[in-house]
Amino acid sequence: MTIRILHLHGTAVAAILLLRHGRSVSFYQSGWDPSCSGLAVGRALLADTIREEFVRSQRPDGPATFELLRGDEAYKSYWADHDDVVVELTRPARGGRSWPDGFTA
C-alpha cells in the first residue's frame, strides 16, 4: 500500500491510495481539497503517480500494470484505452439451486 500526497505551499491538497499485489498497482481511492478545484490538483497527482509507476515499471521487479479498478467515472476513459472483464460470483438464494461442485455455503 502506498499513499502519495500533493502539497501546495506546505498544505496537503490531494492524496491518492495505491494498492499493490504482485506486479499490479491499483489506484484505489483519492481525494482533494475543494478549495483547489480550479487547479486540478487531483488530476496532477494522478498524472505524477502514473509517471512514477511507469518509471518503476522499467525495473525488472517493477509493476507490469496500473489498474484504475471498476467504475465508469469519466476520467478513466482519458487514462485507459480498454476495460478488463470483471467476473462477479453471487451465492444462490436460500432454497435455490445448490452450489456448484467445489463451492460451499
mmCIF file of C-alpha atoms in Angstrom:
data_model
loop_
_atom_site.group_PDB
_atom_site.id
_atom_site.type_symbol
_atom_site.label_atom_id
_atom_site.label_comp_id
_atom_site.label_asym_id
_atom_site.label_seq_id
_atom_site.Cartn_x
_atom_site.Cartn_y
_atom_site.Cartn_z
ATOM 1 C CA MET A 1 0.000 0.000 0.000
ATOM 2 C CA THR A 2 1.238 3.468 -0.886
ATOM 3 C CA ILE A 3 -0.213 6.856 -0.019
ATOM 4 C CA ARG A 4 1.028 9.810 -2.066
ATOM 5 C CA ILE A 5 0.236 13.369 -1.011
ATOM 6 C CA LEU A 6 0.479 16.568 -3.045
ATOM 7 C CA HIS A 7 1.397 19.678 -1.054
ATOM 8 C CA LEU A 8 0.818 23.257 -2.160
ATOM 9 C CA HIS A 9 2.684 25.897 -0.140
ATOM 10 C CA GLY A 10 3.133 23.384 2.679
ATOM 11 C CA THR A 11 -0.530 22.314 2.810
ATOM 12 C CA ALA A 12 -1.784 18.885 1.722
ATOM 13 C CA VAL A 13 -4.249 19.461 -1.133
ATOM 14 C CA ALA A 14 -4.616 15.981 -2.676
ATOM 15 C CA ALA A 15 -3.916 12.369 -1.738
ATOM 16 C CA ILE A 16 -4.030 9.042 -3.542
ATOM 17 C CA LEU A 17 -4.073 5.495 -2.158
ATOM 18 C CA LEU A 18 -2.485 2.723 -4.230
ATOM 19 C CA LEU A 19 -2.736 -0.985 -3.530
ATOM 20 C CA ARG A 20 -0.023 -3.342 -4.719
ATOM 21 C CA HIS A 21 -0.306 -7.046 -5.434
ATOM 22 C CA GLY A 22 2.378 -8.898 -7.347
ATOM 23 C CA ARG A 23 3.295 -6.746 -10.328
ATOM 24 C CA SER A 24 -0.008 -4.827 -10.361
ATOM 25 C CA VAL A 25 -0.626 -1.380 -8.909
ATOM 26 C CA SER A 26 -4.254 -0.419 -8.327
ATOM 27 C CA PHE A 27 -5.492 3.142 -7.925
ATOM 28 C CA TYR A 28 -7.946 2.540 -5.102
ATOM 29 C CA GLN A 29 -9.039 5.929 -3.753
ATOM 30 C CA SER A 30 -8.159 9.601 -3.858
ATOM 31 C CA GLY A 31 -9.333 12.929 -2.576
ATOM 32 C CA TRP A 32 -8.560 16.608 -2.963
ATOM 33 C CA ASP A 33 -9.279 19.924 -1.276
ATOM 34 C CA PRO A 34 -12.337 21.505 -2.962
ATOM 35 C CA SER A 35 -10.848 24.974 -2.439
ATOM 36 C CA CYS A 36 -8.232 23.967 -5.040
ATOM 37 C CA SER A 37 -10.738 22.712 -7.633
ATOM 38 C CA GLY A 38 -9.600 25.225 -10.239
ATOM 39 C CA LEU A 39 -6.040 23.909 -10.020
ATOM 40 C CA ALA A 40 -6.877 20.270 -10.912
ATOM 41 C CA VAL A 41 -4.702 19.025 -8.045
ATOM 42 C CA GLY A 42 -6.255 15.543 -8.156
ATOM 43 C CA ARG A 43 -5.507 15.188 -11.855
ATOM 44 C CA ALA A 44 -1.967 16.481 -11.333
ATOM 45 C CA LEU A 45 -1.328 13.954 -8.569
ATOM 46 C CA LEU A 46 -2.753 11.083 -10.645
ATOM 47 C CA ALA A 47 -0.604 12.101 -13.637
ATOM 48 C CA ASP A 48 2.522 12.225 -11.467
ATOM 49 C CA THR A 49 1.623 8.872 -9.893
ATOM 50 C CA ILE A 50 1.219 7.206 -13.299
ATOM 51 C CA ARG A 51 4.538 8.741 -14.411
ATOM 52 C CA GLU A 52 6.262 7.457 -11.253
ATOM 53 C CA GLU A 53 4.820 3.964 -11.687
ATOM 54 C CA PHE A 54 5.875 3.918 -15.358
ATOM 55 C CA VAL A 55 9.443 4.757 -14.294
ATOM 56 C CA ARG A 56 9.253 1.924 -11.727
ATOM 57 C CA SER A 57 7.912 -0.440 -14.383
ATOM 58 C CA GLN A 58 11.229 -0.198 -16.220
ATOM 59 C CA ARG A 59 12.910 -2.127 -13.384
ATOM 60 C CA PRO A 60 12.844 -5.944 -13.580
ATOM 61 C CA ASP A 61 10.739 -6.170 -10.400
ATOM 62 C CA GLY A 62 8.593 -3.132 -11.188
ATOM 63 C CA PRO A 63 4.845 -3.121 -11.834
ATOM 64 C CA ALA A 64 3.538 -4.542 -15.093
ATOM 65 C CA THR A 65 0.076 -2.974 -14.866
ATOM 66 C CA PHE A 66 -1.576 0.130 -13.426
ATOM 67 C CA GLU A 67 -5.239 -0.585 -12.702
ATOM 68 C CA LEU A 68 -7.963 2.052 -12.343
ATOM 69 C CA LEU A 69 -10.381 -0.567 -10.964
ATOM 70 C CA ARG A 70 -14.150 -0.705 -11.524
ATOM 71 C CA GLY A 71 -16.473 2.164 -12.253
ATOM 72 C CA ASP A 72 -17.499 4.345 -15.149
ATOM 73 C CA GLU A 73 -16.020 7.644 -13.959
ATOM 74 C CA ALA A 74 -15.209 9.948 -16.877
ATOM 75 C CA TYR A 75 -11.516 10.328 -16.041
ATOM 76 C CA LYS A 76 -10.926 6.624 -16.687
ATOM 77 C CA SER A 77 -11.615 6.972 -20.409
ATOM 78 C CA TYR A 78 -8.860 9.613 -20.540
ATOM 79 C CA TRP A 79 -6.259 7.390 -18.873
ATOM 80 C CA ALA A 80 -7.235 3.914 -20.149
ATOM 81 C CA ASP A 81 -7.823 2.568 -23.634
ATOM 82 C CA HIS A 82 -9.857 -0.526 -22.687
ATOM 83 C CA ASP A 83 -11.818 -2.217 -19.913
ATOM 84 C CA ASP A 84 -10.850 -5.553 -18.446
ATOM 85 C CA VAL A 85 -13.641 -8.065 -17.954
ATOM 86 C CA VAL A 86 -14.749 -8.399 -14.350
ATOM 87 C CA VAL A 87 -16.455 -11.567 -13.194
ATOM 88 C CA GLU A 88 -18.878 -11.465 -10.283
ATOM 89 C CA LEU A 89 -19.908 -14.538 -8.334
ATOM 90 C CA THR A 90 -23.087 -14.493 -6.302
ATOM 91 C CA ARG A 91 -24.464 -17.030 -3.882
ATOM 92 C CA PRO A 92 -27.742 -18.722 -4.825
ATOM 93 C CA ALA A 93 -30.740 -17.543 -2.832
ATOM 94 C CA ARG A 94 -31.864 -19.729 0.065
ATOM 95 C CA GLY A 95 -33.959 -22.537 -1.267
ATOM 96 C CA GLY A 96 -32.453 -22.012 -4.721
ATOM 97 C CA ARG A 97 -30.151 -24.278 -6.658
ATOM 98 C CA SER A 98 -27.321 -25.990 -4.870
ATOM 99 C CA TRP A 99 -23.758 -24.710 -5.006
ATOM 100 C CA PRO A 100 -21.617 -25.887 -7.944
ATOM 101 C CA ASP A 101 -19.147 -28.672 -7.190
ATOM 102 C CA GLY A 102 -16.261 -27.408 -5.062
ATOM 103 C CA PHE A 103 -18.160 -24.460 -3.529
ATOM 104 C CA THR A 104 -19.630 -24.428 -0.041
ATOM 105 C CA ALA A 105 -22.001 -22.088 1.735
#
